[in-house]
mmCIF file of C-alpha atoms in Angstrom:
data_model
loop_
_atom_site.group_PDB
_atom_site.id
_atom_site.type_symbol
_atom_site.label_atom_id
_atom_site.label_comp_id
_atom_site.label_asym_id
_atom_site.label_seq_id
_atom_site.Cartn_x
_atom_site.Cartn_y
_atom_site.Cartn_z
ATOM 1 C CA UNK A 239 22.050 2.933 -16.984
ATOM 2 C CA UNK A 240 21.865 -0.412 -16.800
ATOM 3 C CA UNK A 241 17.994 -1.141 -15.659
ATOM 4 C CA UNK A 242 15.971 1.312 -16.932
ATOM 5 C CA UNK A 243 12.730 -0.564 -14.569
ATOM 6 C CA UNK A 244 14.887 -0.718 -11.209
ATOM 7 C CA UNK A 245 16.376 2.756 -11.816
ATOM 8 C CA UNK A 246 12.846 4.796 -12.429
ATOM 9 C CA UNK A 247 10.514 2.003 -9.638
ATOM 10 C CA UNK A 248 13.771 3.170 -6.939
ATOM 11 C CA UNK A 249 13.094 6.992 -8.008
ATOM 12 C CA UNK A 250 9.547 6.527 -7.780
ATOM 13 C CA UNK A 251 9.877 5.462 -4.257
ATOM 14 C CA UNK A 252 12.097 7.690 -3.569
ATOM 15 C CA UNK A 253 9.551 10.497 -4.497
ATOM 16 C CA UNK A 254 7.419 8.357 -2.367
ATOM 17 C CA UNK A 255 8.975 8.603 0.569
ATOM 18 C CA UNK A 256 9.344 12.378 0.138
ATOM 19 C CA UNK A 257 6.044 12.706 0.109
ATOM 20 C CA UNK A 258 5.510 10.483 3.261
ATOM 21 C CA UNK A 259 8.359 12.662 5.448
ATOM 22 C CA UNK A 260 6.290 15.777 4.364
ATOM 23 C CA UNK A 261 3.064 14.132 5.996
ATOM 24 C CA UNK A 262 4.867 12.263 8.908
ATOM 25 C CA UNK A 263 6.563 16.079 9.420
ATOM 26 C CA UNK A 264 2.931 17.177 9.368
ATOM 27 C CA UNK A 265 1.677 15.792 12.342
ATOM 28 C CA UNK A 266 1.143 17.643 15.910
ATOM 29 C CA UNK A 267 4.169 17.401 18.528
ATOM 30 C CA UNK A 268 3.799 14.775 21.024
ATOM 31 C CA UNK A 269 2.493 16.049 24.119
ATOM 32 C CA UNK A 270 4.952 14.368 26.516
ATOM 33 C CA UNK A 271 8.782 13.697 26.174
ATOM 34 C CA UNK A 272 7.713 10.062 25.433
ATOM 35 C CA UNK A 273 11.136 8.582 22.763
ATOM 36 C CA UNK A 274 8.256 6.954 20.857
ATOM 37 C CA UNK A 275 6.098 9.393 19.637
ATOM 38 C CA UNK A 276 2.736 8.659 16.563
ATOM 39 C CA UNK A 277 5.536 9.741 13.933
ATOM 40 C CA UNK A 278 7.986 6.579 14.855
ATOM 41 C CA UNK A 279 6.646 3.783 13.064
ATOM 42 C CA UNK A 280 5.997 5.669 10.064
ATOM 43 C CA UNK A 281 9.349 6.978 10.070
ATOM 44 C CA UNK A 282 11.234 3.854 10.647
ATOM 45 C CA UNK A 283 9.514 2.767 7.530
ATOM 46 C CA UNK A 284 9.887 5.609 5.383
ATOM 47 C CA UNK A 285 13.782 5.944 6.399
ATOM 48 C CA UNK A 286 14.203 1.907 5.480
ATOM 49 C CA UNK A 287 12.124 2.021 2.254
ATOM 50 C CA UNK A 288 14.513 5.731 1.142
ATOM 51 C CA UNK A 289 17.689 3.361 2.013
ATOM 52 C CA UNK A 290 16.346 0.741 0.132
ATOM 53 C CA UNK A 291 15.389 2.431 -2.875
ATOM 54 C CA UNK A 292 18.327 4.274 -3.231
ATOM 55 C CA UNK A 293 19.980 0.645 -2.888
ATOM 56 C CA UNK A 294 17.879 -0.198 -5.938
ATOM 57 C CA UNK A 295 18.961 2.621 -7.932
ATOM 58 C CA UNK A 296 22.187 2.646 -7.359
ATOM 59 C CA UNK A 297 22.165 -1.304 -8.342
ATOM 60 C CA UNK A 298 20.442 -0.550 -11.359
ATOM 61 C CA UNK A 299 23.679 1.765 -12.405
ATOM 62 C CA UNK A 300 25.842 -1.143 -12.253
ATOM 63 C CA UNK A 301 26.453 -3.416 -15.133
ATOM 64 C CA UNK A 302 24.673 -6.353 -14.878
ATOM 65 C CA UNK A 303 26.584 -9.674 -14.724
ATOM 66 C CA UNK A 304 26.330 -10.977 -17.973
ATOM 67 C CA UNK A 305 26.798 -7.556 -19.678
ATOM 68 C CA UNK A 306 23.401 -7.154 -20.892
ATOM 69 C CA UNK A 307 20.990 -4.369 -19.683
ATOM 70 C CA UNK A 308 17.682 -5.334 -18.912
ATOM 71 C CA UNK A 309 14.723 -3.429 -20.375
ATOM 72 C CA UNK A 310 11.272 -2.212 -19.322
ATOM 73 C CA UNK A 311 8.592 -4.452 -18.247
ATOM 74 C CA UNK A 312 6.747 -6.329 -20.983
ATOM 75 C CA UNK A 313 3.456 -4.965 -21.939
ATOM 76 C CA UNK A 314 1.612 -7.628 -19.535
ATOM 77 C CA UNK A 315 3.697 -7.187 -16.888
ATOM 78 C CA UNK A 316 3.549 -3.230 -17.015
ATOM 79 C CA UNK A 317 -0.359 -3.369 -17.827
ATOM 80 C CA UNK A 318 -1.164 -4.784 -14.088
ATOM 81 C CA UNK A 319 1.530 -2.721 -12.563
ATOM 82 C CA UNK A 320 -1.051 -0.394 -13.913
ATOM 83 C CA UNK A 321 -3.891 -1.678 -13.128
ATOM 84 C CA UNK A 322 -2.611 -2.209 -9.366
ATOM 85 C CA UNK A 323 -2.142 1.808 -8.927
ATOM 86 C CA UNK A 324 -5.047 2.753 -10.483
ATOM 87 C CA UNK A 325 -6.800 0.114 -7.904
ATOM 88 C CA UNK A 326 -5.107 1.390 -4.794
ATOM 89 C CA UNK A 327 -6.062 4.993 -5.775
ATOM 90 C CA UNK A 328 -10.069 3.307 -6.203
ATOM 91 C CA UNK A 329 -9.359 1.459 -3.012
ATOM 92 C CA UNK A 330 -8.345 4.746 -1.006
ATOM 93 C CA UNK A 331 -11.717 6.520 -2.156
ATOM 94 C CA UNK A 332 -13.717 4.019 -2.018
ATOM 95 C CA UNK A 333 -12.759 3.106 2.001
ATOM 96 C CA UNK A 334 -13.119 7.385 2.563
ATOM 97 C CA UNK A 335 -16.172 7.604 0.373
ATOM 98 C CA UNK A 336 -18.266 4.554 2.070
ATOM 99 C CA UNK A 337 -16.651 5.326 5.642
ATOM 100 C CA UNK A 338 -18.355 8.634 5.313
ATOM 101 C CA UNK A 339 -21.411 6.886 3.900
ATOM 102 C CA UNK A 340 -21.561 4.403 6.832
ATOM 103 C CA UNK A 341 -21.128 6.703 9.258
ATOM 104 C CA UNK A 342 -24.007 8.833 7.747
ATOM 105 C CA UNK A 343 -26.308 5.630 8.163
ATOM 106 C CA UNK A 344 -25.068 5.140 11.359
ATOM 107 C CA UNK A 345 -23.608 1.733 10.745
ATOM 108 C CA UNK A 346 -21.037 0.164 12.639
ATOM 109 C CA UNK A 347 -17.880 1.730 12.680
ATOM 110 C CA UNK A 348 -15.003 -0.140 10.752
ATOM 111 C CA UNK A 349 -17.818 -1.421 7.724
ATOM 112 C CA UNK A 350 -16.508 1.263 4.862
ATOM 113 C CA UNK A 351 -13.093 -0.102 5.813
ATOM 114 C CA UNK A 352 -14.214 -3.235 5.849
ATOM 115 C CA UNK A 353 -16.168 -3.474 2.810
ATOM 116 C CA UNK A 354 -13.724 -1.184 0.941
ATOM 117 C CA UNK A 355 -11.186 -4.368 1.575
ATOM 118 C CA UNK A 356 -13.081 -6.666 0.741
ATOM 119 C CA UNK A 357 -13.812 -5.512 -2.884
ATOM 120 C CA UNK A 358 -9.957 -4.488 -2.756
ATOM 121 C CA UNK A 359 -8.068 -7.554 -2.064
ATOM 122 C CA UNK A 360 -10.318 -9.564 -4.376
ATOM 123 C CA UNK A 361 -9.626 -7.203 -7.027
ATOM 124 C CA UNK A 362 -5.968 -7.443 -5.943
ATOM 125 C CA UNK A 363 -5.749 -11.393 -6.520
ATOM 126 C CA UNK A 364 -7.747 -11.198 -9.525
ATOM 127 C CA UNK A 365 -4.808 -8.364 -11.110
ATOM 128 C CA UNK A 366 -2.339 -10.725 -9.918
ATOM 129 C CA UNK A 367 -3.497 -13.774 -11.976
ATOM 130 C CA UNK A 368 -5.302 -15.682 -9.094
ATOM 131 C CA UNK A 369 -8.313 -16.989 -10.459
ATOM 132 C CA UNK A 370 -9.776 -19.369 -7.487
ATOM 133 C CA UNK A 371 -12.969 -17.605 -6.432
ATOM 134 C CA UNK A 372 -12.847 -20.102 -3.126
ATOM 135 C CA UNK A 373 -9.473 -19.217 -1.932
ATOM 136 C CA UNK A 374 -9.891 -15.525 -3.103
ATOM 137 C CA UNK A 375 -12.815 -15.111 -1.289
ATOM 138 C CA UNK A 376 -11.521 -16.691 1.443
ATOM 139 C CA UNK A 377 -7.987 -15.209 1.791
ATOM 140 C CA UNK A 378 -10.250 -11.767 1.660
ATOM 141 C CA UNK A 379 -12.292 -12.454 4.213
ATOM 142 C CA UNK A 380 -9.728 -13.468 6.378
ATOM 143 C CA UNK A 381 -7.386 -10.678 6.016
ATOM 144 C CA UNK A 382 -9.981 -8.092 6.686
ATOM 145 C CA UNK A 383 -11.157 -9.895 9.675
ATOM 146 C CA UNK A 384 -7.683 -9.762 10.650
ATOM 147 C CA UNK A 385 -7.109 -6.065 9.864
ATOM 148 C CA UNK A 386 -10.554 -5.037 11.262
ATOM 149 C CA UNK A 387 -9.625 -7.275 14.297
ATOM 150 C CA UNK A 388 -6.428 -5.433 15.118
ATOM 151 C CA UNK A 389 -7.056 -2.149 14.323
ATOM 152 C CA UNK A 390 -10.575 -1.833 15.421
ATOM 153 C CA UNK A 391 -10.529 -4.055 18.492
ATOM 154 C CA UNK A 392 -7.178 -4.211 19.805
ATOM 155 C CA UNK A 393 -5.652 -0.851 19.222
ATOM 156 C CA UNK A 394 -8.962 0.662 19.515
ATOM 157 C CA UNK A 395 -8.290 2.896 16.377
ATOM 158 C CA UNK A 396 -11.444 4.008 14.807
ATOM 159 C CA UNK A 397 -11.845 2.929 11.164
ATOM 160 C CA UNK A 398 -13.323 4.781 8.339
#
């Protein structure tokens, strides 16, 4: 093995994506013959993240070019890989635990989501070394607007 970090990251996902055919296998049959179905998009992704992971663990067999293997992650590097999951777990709870809270208030729908982003993609910058509060708290804003935007408004999908 010749990339000990590619090699277990591309098992990982592969695991991943095991996990995400068990769900996507999981949900009702479409009520129609319709070719695209709710299980389609997920699919396509989880099919084209298991090809691409494999990709990366195959590659990390190979010999690298100049005949040395790389190693793990340093410590910094591996500490906010860390840091990252443990926040996307938090981030997860935290949209289910405030969407239940909101809708027990009766507040609009979408603002545990909402919220729950918020907090999550400034956290996310800050793990990633960005440390302008102005664009972080801008970039935030925006891309929940965005997501709350779509999702909410457009597709009419109701958010936690």
């Amino acid at each position: 093995m010749k990339n000990k970090t590619d090699f277990f990251i591309g098992l990982a996902l592969l695991v991943f994506c095991g996990v995400m055919a068990h769900q996507i296998y999981l949900l009702p049959p479409p009520a129609g013959n319709d070719f695209f179905t709710a299980g389609s998009f997920p699919t396509g992704v989880t099919a084209a993240l298991a090809v691409l992971s494999l990709l990366l663990v195959f590659r990390s067999l190979r010999a690298a070019p100049g005949g040395a293997a790389a190693c793990w992650p340093e410590r910094e590097i591996f500490v906010r890989v860390a840091l990252m999951g443990v926040w996307i777990i938090l981030y997860v709870i935290g949209f289910i635990m405030l969407g239940d809270m909101a809708y027990d208030a009766e507040w609009p729908e979408g603002t545990g989501f909402t919220l729950s982003t918020l907090a999550f993609l400034v956290g996310a910058q800050f793990i990633t070394g960005y440390r302008n509060i102005f664009k972080i708290v801008l970039i935030s804003i925006a891309i929940a607007a965005f997501l709350y935007v779509v999702f909410a408004m457009l597709f009419k999908v109701p958010l936690p």
